[in-house]
Short mmCIF file of C-alpha atoms in Angstrom, two decimals:
data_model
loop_
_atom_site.label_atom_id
_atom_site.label_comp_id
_atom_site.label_asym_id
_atom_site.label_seq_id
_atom_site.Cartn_x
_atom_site.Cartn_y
_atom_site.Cartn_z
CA UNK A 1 24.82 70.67 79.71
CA UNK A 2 23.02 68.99 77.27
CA UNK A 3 25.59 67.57 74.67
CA UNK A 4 25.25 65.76 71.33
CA UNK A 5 27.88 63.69 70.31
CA UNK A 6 28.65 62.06 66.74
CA UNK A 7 30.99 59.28 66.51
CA UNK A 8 29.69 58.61 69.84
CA UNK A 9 30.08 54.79 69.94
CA UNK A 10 33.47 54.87 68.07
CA UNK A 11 37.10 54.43 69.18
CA UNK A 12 37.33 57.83 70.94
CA UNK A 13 33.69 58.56 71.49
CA UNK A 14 33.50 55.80 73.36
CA UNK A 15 35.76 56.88 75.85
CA UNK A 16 33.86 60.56 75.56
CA UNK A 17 30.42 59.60 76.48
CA UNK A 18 31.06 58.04 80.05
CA UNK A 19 33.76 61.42 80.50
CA UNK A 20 30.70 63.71 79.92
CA UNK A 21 28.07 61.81 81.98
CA UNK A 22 30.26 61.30 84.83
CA UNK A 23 31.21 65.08 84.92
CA UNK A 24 27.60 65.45 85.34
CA UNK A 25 26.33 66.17 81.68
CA UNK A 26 23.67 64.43 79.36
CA UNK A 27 24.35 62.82 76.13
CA UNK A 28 22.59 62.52 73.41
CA UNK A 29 24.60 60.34 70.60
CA UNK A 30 24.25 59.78 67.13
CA UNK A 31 24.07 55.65 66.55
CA UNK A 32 23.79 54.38 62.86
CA UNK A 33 23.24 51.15 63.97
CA UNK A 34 21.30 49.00 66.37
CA UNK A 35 24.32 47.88 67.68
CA UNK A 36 25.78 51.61 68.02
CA UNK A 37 22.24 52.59 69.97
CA UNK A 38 22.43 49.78 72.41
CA UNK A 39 25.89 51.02 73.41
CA UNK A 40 24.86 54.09 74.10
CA UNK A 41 22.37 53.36 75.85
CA UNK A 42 23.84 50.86 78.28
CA UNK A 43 26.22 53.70 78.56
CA UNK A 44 23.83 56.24 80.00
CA UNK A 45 23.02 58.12 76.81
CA UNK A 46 20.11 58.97 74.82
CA UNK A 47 19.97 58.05 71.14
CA UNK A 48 19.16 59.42 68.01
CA UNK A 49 19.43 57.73 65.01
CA UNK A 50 21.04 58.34 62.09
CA UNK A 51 23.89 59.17 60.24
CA UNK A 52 26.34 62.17 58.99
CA UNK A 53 24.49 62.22 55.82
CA UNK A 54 21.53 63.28 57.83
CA UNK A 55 21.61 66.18 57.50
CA UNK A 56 18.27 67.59 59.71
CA UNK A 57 18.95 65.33 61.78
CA UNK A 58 21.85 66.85 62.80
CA UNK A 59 20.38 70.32 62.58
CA UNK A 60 17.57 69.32 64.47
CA UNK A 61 19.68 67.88 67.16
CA UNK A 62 22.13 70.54 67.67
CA UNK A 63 19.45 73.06 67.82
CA UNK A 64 18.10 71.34 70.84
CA UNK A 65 21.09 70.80 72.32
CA UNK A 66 23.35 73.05 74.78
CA UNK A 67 26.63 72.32 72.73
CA UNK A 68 27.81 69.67 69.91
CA UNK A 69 31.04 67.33 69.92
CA UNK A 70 31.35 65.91 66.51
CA UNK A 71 33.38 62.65 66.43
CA UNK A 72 32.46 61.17 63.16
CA UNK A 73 33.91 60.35 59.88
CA UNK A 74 33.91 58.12 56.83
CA UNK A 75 37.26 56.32 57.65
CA UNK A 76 35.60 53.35 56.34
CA UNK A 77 35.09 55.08 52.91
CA UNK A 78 38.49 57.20 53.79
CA UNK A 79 40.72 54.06 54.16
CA UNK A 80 39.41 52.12 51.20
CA UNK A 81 40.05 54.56 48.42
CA UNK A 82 37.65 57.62 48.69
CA UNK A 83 39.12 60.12 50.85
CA UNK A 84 37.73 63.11 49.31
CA UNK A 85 34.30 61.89 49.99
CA UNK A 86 34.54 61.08 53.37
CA UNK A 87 35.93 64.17 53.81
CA UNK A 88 33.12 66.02 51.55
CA UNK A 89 30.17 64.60 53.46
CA UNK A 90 32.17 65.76 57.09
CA UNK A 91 32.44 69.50 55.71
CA UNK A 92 28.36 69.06 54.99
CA UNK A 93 27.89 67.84 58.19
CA UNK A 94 29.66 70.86 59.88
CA UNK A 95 28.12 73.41 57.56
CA UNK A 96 24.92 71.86 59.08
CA UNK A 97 25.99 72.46 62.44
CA UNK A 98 26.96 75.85 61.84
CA UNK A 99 23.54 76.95 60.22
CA UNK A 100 21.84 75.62 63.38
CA UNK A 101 24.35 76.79 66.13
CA UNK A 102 24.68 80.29 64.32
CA UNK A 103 24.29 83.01 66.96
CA UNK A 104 23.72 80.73 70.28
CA UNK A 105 27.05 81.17 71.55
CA UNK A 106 27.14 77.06 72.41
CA UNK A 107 30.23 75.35 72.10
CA UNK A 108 31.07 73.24 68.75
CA UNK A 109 33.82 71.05 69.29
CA UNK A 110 35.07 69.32 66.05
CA UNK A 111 37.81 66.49 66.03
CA UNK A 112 40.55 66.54 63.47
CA UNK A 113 43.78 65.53 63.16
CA UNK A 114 48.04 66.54 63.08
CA UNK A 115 49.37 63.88 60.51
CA UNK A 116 51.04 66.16 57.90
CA UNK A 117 49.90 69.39 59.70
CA UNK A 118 54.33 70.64 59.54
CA UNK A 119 56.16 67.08 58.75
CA UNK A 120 59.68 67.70 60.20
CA UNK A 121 59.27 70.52 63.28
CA UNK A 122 57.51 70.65 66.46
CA UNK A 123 53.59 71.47 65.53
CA UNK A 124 52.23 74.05 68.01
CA UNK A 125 48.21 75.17 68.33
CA UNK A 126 49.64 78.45 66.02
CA UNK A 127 50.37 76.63 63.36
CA UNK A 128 47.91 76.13 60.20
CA UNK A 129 47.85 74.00 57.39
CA UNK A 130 48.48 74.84 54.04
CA UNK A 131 45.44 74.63 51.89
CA UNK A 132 46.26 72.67 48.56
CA UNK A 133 43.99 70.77 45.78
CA UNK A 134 45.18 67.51 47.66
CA UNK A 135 41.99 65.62 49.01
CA UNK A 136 43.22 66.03 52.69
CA UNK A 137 43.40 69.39 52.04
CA UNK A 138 39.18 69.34 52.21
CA UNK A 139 39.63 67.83 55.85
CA UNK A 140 41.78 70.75 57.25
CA UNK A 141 39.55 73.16 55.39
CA UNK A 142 37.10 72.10 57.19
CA UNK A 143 38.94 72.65 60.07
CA UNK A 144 39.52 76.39 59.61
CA UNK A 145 35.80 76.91 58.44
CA UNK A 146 34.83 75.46 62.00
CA UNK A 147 37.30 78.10 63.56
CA UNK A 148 35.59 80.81 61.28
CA UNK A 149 32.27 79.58 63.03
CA UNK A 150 33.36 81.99 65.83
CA UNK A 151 32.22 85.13 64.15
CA UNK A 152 29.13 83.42 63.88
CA UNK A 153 28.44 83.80 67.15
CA UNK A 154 29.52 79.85 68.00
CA UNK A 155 32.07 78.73 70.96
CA UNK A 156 33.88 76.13 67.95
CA UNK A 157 37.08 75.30 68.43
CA UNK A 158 39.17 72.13 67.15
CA UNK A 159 40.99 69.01 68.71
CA UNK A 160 43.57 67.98 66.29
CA UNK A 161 44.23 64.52 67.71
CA UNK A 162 47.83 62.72 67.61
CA UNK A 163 47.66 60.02 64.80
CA UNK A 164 47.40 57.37 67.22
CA UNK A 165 44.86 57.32 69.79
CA UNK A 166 46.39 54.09 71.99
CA UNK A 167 44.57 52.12 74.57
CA UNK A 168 43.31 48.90 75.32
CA UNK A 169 40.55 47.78 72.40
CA UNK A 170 42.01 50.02 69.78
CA UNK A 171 41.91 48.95 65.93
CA UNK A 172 43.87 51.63 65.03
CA UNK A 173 47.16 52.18 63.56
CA UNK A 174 48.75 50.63 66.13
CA UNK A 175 46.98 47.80 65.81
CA UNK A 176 47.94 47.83 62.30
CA UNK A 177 51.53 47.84 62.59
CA UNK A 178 51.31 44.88 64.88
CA UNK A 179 49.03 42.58 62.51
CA UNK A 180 51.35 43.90 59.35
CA UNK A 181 54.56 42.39 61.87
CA UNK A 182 52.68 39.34 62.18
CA UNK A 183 51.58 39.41 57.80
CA UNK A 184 55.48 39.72 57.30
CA UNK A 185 57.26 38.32 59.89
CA UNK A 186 59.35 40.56 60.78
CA UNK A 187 58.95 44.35 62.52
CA UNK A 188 59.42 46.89 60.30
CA UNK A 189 60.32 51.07 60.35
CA UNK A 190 60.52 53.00 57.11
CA UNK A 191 64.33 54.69 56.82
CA UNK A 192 66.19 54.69 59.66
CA UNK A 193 62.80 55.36 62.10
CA UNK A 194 63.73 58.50 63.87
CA UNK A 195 60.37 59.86 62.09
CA UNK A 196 58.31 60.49 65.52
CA UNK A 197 54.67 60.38 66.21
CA UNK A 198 52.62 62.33 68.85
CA UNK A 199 50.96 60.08 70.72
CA UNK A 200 47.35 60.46 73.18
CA UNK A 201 45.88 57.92 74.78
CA UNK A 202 42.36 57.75 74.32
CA UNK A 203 41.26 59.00 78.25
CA UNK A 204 43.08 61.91 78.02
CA UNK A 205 41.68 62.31 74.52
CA UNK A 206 38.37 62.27 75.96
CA UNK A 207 38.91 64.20 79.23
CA UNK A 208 40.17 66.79 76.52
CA UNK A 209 36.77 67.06 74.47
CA UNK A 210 35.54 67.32 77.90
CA UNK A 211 36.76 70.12 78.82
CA UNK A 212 36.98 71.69 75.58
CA UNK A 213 33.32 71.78 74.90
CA UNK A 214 32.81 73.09 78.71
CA UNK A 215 35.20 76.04 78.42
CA UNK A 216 37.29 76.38 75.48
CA UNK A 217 37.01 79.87 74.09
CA UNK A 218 35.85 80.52 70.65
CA UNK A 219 38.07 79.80 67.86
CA UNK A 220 40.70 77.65 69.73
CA UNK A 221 42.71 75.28 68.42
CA UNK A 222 43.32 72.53 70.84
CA UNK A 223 46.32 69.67 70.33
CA UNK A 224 45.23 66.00 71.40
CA UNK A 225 48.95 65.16 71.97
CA UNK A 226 50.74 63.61 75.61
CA UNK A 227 53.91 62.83 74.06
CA UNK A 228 55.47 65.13 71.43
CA UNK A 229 56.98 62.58 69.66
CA UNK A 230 57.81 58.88 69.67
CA UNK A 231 60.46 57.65 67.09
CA UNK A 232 58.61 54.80 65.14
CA UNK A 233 61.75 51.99 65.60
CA UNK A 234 60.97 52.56 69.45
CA UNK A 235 57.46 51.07 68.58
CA UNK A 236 58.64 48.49 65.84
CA UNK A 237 61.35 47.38 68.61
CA UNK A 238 58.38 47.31 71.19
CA UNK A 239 56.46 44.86 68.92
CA UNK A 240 58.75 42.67 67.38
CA UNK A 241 60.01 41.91 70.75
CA UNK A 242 56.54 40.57 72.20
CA UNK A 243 56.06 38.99 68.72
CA UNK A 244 59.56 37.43 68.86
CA UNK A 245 60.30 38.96 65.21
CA UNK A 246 63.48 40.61 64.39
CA UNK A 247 63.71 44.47 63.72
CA UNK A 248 64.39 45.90 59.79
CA UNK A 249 64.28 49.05 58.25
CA UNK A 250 62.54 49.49 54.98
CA UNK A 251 63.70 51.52 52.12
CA UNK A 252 61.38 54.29 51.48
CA UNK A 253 60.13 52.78 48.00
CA UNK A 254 59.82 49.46 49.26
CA UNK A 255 57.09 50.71 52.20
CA UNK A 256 54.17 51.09 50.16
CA UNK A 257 54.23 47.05 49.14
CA UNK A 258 55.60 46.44 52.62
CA UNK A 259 52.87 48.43 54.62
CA UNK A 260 49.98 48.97 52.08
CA UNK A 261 47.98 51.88 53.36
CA UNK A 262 49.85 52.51 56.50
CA UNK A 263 52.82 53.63 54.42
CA UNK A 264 51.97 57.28 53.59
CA UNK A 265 51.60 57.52 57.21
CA UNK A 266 54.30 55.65 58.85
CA UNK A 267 57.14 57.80 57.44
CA UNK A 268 55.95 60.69 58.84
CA UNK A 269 57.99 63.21 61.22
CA UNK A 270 55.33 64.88 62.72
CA UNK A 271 56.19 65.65 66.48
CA UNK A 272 53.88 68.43 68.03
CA UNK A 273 53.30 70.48 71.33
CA UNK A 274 50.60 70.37 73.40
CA UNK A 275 51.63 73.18 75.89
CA UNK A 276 49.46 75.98 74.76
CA UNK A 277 46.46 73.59 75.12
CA UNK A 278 47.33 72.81 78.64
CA UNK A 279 47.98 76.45 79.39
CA UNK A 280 44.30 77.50 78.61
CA UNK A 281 42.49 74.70 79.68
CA UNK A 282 44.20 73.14 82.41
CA UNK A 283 44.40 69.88 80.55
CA UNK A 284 47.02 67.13 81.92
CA UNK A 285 47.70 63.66 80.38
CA UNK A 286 48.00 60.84 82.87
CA UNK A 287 47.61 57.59 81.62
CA UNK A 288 50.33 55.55 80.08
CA UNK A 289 52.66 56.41 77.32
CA UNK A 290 52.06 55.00 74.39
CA UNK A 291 55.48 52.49 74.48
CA UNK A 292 53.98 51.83 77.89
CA UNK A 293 50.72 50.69 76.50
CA UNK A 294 52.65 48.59 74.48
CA UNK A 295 54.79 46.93 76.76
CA UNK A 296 51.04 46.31 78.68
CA UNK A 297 50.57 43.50 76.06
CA UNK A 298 47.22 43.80 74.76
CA UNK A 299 48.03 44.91 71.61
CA UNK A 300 49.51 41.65 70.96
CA UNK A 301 46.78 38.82 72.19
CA UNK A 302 45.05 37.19 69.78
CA UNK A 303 41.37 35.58 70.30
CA UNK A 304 41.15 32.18 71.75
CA UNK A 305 39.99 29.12 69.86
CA UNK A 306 37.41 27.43 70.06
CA UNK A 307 37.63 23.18 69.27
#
């Protein structure tokens, strides 16, 4: 199969490309920069340039493909203040892929994600979002028009991905919490820190996309998620202990000084299942846990010096 992947040098995508092309695919992946296209191609890949924005590109692309994985977004322009259009330009980007998909029967895989999906109880694959005016509301929209894609004549279906994505090399919010520990010195939980996380690390992730663009039937919704939930003060214990910090809680109206951007995350309870999506596709985690990660130590080196 013959797949094009966006996002395809990122975090997750990364991990993606090398899944595909040792399960005996080709990839073709979308590279915005020079550095992004050398990546790929060391990695076995063919390249086309571009970005989201492009919008025959994409269309172009996915025509002459045999299926589409679509990894990108604007979390640069997400993360510093313009969610809505990040999320704006992804829906165009889809609705692209749609009109060029429509009626093939190829597989669209789209990635989204579970923070906020049911805060409070167990998330399962049945379970859909409520659709507000709220800017993040556009992202899960998007989400359900992908699902809709199936009576279109498109194999879509949708990875909701746990909010952290762990492994060796991530920059994610993980990696966050540990260089906020560092900022403040001390390791810090919102309330009490029972709030859980789901958790995936990022070759399972990809082994998921794998399989989901290979056989997922149309209009499935598919949880990226190993462990249902991890309380939060299990990971702020994890890190302040290899950062030799001590362990606080912080009041709910102090977090947004105390974790800047991270804080309308962090106090999240968003625990979720992941047995329907191992039920239809066979899919089973096996790499490390994410407090297992932790304890690896590699979120917490720091680059050597140079005199």
């Amino acid at each position: 199969m013959r797949v094009f992947v966006t996002g395809a040098s990122g975090w997750i995508g990364s991990a993606v490309v090398p899944e595909l092309i040792g399960s005996g695919h080709q990839v073709v992946g979308l590279a915005r920069s020079d550095a992004s296209a050398d990546a790929l191609t060391a990695a076995g890949a063919e390249v086309v340039r571009g970005t989201i924005d492009d919008l025959d590109v994409l269309g172009n692309t996915a025509a002459a493909s045999d299926g589409v994985i679509h990894l990108a977004f604007k979390h640069d322009t997400a993360f510093t203040g313009d969610f809505q259009g990040a999320a704006e330009a992804d829906r165009r980007a889809v609705d692209a892929f749609g009109d060029a998909l429509a009626g093939t029967d190829r597989p669209f895989v789209l990635a989204s994600g579970l923070v906020g999906l049911l805060p409070g109880r167990v998330a399962t694959e049945r379970d859909r979002p409520t659709i507000d005016d709220s800017p993040v509301s556009i992202r899960w929209a998007t989400a359900q028009a992908v699902l809709a894609l199936a009576s279109r004549g498109i194999r879509s279906s949708v990875v909701r991905l746990s909010p952290t994505c762990h492994g060796e090399g991530d920059n994610g919010f993980m990696a966050a919490l540990v260089a906020i520990a560092r900022a403040k010195g001390v390791s810090g939980h919102v309330g009490d820190g029972t709030n859980r996380w789901p958790a995936v690390h990022r070759l399972d992730a990809a082994r998921l996309f794998r399989l989901a663009v290979e056989k997922a039937p149309a209009g499935s919704v598919l949880h990226g998620v190993a462990e249902e939930g991890v309380p939060i003060r299990d990971i702020a214990e994890v890190i302040g202990r290899h950062l030799g910090l001590p362990v606080t809680s912080v009041a709910p109206e102090a977090a947004p000084e105390h974790f800047t951007w991270l804080s309308r995350f962090l106090g999240l309870d968003a625990p979720s299942s992941n047995t329907l999506t191992r039920e239809l596709l066979g899919w089973q985690p096996t790499q490390p846990g994410l407090l297992e990660d932790l304890e690896e130590g590699h979120y917490f080196r720091t680059p050597a010096t140079t005199a």
